[in-house]
PDB file of C-alpha atoms in Angstrom:
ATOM      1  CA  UNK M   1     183.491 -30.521  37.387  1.00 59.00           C
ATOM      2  CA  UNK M   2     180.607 -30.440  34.948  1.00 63.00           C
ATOM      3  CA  UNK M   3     180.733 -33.943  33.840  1.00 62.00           C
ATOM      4  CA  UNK M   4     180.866 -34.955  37.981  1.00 60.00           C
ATOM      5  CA  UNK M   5     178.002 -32.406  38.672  1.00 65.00           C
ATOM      6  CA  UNK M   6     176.011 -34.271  35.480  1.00 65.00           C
ATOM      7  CA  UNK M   7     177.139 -37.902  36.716  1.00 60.00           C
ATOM      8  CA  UNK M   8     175.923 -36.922  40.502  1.00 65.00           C
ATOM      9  CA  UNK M   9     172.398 -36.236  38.856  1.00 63.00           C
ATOM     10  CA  UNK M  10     171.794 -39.056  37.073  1.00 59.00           C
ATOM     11  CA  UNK M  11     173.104 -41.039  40.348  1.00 53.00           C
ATOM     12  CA  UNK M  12     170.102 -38.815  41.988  1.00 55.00           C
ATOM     13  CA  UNK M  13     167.169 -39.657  39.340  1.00 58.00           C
ATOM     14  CA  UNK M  14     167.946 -43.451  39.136  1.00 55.00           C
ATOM     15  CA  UNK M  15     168.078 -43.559  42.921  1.00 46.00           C
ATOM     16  CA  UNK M  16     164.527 -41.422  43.279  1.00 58.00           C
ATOM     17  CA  UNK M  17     163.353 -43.641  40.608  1.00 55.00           C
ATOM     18  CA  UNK M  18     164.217 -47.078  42.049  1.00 52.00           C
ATOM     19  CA  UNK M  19     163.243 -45.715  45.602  1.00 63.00           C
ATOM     20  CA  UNK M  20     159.805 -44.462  44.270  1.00 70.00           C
ATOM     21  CA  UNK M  21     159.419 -48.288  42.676  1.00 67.00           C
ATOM     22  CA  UNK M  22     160.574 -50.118  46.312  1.00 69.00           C
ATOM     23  CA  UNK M  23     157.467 -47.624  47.379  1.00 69.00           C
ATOM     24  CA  UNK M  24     154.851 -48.420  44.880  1.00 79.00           C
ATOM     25  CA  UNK M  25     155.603 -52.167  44.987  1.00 69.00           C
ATOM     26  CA  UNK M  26     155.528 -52.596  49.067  1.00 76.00           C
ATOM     27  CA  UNK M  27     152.130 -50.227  48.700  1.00 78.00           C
ATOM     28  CA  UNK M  28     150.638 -52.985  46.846  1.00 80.00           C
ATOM     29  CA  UNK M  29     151.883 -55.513  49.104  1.00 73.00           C
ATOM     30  CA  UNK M  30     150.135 -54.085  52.268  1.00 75.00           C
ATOM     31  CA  UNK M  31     147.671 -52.164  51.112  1.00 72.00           C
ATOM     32  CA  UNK M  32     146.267 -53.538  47.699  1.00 75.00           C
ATOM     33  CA  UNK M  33     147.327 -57.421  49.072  1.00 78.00           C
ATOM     34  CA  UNK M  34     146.944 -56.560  52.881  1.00 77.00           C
ATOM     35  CA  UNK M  35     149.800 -59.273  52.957  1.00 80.00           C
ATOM     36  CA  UNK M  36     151.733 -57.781  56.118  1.00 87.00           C
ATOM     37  CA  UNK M  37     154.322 -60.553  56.664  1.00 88.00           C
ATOM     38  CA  UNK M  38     155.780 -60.136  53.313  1.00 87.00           C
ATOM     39  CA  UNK M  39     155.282 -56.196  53.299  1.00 84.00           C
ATOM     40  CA  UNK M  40     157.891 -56.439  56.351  1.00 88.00           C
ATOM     41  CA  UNK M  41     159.858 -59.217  54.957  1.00 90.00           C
ATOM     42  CA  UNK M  42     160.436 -56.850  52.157  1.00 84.00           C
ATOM     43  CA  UNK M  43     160.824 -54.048  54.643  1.00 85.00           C
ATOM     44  CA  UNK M  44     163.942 -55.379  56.021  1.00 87.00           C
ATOM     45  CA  UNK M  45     165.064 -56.235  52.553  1.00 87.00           C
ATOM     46  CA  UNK M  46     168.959 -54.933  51.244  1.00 85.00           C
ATOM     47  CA  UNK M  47     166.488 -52.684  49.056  1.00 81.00           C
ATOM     48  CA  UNK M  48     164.588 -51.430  51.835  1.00 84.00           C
ATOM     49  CA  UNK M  49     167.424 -50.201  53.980  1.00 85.00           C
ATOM     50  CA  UNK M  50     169.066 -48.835  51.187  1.00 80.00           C
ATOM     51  CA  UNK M  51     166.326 -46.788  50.286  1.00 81.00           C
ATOM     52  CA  UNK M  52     164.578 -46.129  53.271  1.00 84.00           C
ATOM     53  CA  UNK M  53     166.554 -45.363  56.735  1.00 87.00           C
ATOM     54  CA  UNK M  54     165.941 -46.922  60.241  1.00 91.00           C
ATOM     55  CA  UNK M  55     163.488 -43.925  61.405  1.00 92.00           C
ATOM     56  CA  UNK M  56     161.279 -44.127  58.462  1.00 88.00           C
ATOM     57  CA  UNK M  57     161.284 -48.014  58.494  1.00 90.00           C
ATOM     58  CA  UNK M  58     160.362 -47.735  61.826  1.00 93.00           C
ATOM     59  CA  UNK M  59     157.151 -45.521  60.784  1.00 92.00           C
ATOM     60  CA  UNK M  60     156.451 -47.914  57.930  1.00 89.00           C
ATOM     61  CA  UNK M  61     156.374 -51.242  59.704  1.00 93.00           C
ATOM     62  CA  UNK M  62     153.729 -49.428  61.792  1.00 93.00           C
ATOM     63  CA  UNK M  63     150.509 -49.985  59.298  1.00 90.00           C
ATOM     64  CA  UNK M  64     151.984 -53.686  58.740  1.00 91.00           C
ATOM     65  CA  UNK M  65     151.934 -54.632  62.670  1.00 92.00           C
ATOM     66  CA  UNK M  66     148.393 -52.640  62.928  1.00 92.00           C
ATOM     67  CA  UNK M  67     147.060 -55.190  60.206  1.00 88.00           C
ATOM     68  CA  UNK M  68     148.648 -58.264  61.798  1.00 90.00           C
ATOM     69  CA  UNK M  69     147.512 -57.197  65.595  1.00 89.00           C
ATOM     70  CA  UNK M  70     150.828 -57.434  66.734  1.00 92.00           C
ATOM     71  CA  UNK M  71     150.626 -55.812  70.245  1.00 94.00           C
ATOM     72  CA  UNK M  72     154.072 -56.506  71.584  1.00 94.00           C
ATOM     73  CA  UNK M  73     155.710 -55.414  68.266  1.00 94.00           C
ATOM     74  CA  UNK M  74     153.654 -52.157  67.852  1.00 95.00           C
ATOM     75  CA  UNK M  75     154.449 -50.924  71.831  1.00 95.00           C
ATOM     76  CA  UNK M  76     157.911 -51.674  70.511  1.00 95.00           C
ATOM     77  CA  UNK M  77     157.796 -49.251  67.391  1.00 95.00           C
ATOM     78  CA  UNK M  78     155.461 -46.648  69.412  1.00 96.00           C
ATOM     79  CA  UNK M  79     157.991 -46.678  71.850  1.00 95.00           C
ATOM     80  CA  UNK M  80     161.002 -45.972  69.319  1.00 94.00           C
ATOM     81  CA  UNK M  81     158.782 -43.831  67.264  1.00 95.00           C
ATOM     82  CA  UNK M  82     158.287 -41.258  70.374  1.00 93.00           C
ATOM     83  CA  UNK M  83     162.180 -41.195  70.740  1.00 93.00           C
ATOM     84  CA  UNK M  84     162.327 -39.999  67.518  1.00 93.00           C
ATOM     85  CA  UNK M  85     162.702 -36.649  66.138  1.00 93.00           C
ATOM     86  CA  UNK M  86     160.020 -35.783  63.661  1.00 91.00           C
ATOM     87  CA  UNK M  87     158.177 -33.151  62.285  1.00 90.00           C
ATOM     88  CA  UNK M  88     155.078 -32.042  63.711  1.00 90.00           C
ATOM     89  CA  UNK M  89     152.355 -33.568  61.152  1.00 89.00           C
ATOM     90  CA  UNK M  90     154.280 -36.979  61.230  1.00 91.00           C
ATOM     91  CA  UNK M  91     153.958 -37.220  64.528  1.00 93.00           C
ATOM     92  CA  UNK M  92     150.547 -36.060  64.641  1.00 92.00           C
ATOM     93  CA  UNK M  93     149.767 -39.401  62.267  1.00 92.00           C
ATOM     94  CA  UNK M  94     151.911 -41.349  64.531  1.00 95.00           C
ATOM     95  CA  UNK M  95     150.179 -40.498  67.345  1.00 95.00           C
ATOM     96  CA  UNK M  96     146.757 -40.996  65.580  1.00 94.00           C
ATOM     97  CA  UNK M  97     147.439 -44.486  65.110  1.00 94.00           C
ATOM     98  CA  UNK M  98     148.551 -44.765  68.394  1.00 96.00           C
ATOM     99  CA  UNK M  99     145.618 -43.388  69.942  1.00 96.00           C
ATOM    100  CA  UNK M 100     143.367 -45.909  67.946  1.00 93.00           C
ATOM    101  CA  UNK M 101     145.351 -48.934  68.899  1.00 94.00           C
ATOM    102  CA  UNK M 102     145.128 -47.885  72.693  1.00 95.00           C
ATOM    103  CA  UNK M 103     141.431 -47.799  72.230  1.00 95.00           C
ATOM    104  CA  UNK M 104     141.156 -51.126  70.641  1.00 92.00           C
ATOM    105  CA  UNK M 105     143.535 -52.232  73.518  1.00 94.00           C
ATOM    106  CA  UNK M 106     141.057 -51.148  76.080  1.00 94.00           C
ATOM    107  CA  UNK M 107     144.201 -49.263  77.578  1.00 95.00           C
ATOM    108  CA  UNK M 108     142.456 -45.569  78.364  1.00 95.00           C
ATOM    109  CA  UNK M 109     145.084 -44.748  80.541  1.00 95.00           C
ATOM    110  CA  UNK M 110     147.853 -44.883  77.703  1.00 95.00           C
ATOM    111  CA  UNK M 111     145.106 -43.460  74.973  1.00 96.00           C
ATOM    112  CA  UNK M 112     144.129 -40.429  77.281  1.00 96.00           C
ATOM    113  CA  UNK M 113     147.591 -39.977  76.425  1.00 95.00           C
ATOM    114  CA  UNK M 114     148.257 -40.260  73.411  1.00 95.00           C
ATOM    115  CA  UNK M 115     144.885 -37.786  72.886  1.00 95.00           C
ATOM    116  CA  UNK M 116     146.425 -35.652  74.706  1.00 95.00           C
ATOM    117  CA  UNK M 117     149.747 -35.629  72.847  1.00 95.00           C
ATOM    118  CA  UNK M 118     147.946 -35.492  69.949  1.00 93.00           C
ATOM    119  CA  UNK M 119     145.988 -32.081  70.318  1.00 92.00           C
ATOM    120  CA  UNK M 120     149.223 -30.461  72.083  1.00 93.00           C
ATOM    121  CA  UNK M 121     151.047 -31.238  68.701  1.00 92.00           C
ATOM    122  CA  UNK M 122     148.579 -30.308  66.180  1.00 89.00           C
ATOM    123  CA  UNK M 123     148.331 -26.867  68.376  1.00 88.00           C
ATOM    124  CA  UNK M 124     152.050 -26.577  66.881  1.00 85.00           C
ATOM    125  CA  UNK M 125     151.114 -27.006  63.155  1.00 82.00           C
ATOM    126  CA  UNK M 126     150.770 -23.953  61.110  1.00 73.00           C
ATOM    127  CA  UNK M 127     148.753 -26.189  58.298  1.00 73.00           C
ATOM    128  CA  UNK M 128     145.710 -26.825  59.856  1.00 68.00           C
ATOM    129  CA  UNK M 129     145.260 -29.728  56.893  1.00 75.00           C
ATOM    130  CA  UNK M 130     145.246 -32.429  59.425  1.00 78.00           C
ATOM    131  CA  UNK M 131     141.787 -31.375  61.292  1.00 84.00           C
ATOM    132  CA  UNK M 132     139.990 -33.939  59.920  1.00 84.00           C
ATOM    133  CA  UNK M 133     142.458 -36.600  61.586  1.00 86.00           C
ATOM    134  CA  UNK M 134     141.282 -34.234  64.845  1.00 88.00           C
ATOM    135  CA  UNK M 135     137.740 -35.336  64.355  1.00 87.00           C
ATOM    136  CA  UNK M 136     138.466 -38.851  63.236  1.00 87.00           C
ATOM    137  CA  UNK M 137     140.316 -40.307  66.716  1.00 92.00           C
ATOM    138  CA  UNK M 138     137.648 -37.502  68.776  1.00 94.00           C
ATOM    139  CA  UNK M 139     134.411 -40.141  67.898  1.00 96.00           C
ATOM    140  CA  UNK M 140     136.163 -43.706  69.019  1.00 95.00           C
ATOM    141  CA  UNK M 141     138.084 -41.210  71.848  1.00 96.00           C
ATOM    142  CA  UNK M 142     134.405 -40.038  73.505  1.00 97.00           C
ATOM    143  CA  UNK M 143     132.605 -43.653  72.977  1.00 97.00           C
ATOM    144  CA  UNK M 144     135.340 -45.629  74.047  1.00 96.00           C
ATOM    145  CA  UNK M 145     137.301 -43.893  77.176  1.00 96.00           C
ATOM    146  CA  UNK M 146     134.654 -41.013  77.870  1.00 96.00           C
ATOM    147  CA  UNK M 147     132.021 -43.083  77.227  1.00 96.00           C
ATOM    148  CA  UNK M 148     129.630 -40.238  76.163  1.00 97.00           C
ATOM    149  CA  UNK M 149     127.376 -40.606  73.355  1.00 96.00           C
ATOM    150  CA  UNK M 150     127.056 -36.413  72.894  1.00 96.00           C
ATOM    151  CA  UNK M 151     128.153 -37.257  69.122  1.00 97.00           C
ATOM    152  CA  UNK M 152     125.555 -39.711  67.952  1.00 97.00           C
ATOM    153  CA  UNK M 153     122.980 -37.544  66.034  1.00 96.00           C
ATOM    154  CA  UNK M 154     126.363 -36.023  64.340  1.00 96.00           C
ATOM    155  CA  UNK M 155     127.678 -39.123  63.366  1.00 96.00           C
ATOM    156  CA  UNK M 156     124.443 -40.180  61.710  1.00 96.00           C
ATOM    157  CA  UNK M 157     124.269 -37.096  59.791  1.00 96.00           C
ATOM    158  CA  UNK M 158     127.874 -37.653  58.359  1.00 95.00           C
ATOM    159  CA  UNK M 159     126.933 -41.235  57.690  1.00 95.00           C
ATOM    160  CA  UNK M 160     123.747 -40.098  55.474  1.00 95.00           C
ATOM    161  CA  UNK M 161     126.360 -37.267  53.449  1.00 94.00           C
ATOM    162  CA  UNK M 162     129.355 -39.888  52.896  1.00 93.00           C
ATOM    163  CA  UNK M 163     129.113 -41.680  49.505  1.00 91.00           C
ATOM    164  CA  UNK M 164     131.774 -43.829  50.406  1.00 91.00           C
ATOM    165  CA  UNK M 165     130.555 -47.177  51.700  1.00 91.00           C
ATOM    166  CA  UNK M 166     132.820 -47.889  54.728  1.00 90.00           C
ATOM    167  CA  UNK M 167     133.181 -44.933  56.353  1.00 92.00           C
ATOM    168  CA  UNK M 168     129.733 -44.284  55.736  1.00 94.00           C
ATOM    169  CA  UNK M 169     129.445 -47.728  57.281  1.00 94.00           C
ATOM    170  CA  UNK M 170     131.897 -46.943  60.248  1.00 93.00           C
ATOM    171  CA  UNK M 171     130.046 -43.743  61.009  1.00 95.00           C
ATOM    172  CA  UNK M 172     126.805 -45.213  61.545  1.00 95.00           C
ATOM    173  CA  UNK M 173     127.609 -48.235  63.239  1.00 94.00           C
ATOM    174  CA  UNK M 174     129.736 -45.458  65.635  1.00 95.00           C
ATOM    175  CA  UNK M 175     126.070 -43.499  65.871  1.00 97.00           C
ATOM    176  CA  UNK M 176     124.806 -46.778  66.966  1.00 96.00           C
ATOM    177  CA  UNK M 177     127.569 -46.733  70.021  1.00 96.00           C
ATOM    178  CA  UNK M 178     126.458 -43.386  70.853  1.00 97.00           C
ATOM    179  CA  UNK M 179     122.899 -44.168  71.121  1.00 97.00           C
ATOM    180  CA  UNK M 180     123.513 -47.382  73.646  1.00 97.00           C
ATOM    181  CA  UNK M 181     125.704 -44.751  75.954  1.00 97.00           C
ATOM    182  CA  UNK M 182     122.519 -42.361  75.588  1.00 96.00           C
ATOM    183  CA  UNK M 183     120.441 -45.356  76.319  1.00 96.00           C
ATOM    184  CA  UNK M 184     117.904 -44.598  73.292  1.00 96.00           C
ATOM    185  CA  UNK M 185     117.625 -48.084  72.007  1.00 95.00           C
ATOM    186  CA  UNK M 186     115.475 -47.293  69.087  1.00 97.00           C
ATOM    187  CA  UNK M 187     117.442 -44.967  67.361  1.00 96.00           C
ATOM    188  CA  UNK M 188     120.736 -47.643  68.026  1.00 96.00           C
ATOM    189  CA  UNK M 189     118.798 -50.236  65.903  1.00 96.00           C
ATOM    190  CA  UNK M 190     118.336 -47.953  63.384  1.00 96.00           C
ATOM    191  CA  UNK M 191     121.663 -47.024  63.063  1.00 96.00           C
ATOM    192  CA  UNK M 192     122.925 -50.265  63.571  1.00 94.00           C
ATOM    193  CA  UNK M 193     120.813 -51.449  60.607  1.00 94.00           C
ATOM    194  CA  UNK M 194     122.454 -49.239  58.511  1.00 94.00           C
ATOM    195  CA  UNK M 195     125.675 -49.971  59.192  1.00 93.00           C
ATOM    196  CA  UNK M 196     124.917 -53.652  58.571  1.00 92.00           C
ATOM    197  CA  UNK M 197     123.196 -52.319  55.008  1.00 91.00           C
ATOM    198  CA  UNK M 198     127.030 -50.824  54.118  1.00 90.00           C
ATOM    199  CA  UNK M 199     129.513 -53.126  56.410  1.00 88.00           C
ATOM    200  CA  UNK M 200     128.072 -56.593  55.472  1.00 84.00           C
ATOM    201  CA  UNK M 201     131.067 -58.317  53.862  1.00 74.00           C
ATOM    202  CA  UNK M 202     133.781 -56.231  55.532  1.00 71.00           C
ATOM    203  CA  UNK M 203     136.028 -56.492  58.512  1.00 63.00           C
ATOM    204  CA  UNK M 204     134.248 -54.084  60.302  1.00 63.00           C
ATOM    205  CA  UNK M 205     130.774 -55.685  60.180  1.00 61.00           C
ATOM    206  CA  UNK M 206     129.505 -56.073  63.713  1.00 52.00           C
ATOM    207  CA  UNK M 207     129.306 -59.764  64.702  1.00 53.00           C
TER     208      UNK M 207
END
């Protein structure tokens, strides 16, 4: 029995070890690469669905589909995703996603939703970790479907304390949203401007 037991263990660590790799490697292929097709092509890989089952390859082709703007495939997975059974800070990220892809979709109806789903599910989490994600879909939520700039002066105060470029970027250019809804025009240029000061050269730089 001992020498099964110590077989069964090493089994365990090479398997964790070669699933950790699959991990690292399709990390870099999405998100150091942004190469989605072949982050999926691997996804469905023997490798992949040896390692990783249909539920969480489900969750992972979610980031992949997000990058390539692949509407009909991503109502697919959000579809499967809510039949799902998952914990409640999974599906609070799930749902986060969701929310922003409704937005970008211009489909308020579904993301009044999915906000909604959102806060009655973090409401069940004991870790209260995952505020921040809270705040995060709130700002694009109010602009976008409530159209209410009552966040502007906010958001330019979190873009002057960020030191990190982009979402200092993202904050100020969302400042610059707020302002237009408030119709103050001069303080929207000046957040614009610096948005264009950190954006310039990135995907979200405003056209």
């Amino acid at each position: 029995f001992g020498v099964l037991l110590i077989i069964g263990i090493v089994l365990y660590v090479v398997w964790v070890f070669f699933a950790q790799r699959q991990v690292m490697y399709m990390s870099l292929l999405l998100y150091r690469q942004g190469d989605a097709d072949r982050y999926l092509k691997e996804l469905n890989s023997l490798s992949s669905r040896l390692f990783f089952n249909k539920k969480l390859r489900t969750l992972m082709a979610i980031d992949a589909n997000l990058i390539k703007g692949d509407k009909e495939q991503l109502n697919k997975l959000f579809e499967r995703a809510t039949a799902y059974k998952l914990s409640s800070s999974d599906r609070v990220l799930v749902l986060q996603k969701e929310l922003l892809f409704r937005i970008a979709q211009e489909e308020n109806e579904k993301a009044v939703q999915s906000y909604e789903a959102i806060h009655k599910t973090y409401d069940k989490l004991t870790d209260k970790k995952y505020s921040e994600i809270l705040r995060e879909v709130e700002y694009p939520y109010t602009i976008h479907v409530m159209h209410d700039g009552k966040y502007a002066s906010d958001l330019m105060e979190r873009g002057d304390t960020i030191a990190d470029v982009v979402p200092a970027g993202v904050c100020y250019l969302r400042a610059a949203q707020s302002y237009c809804l408030k119709d103050d025009k001069d303080r929207a240029e000046r957040a614009l401007n610096h948005a264009a000061k950190k954006l310039k050269d990135t995907t979200y730089y405003p056209e």
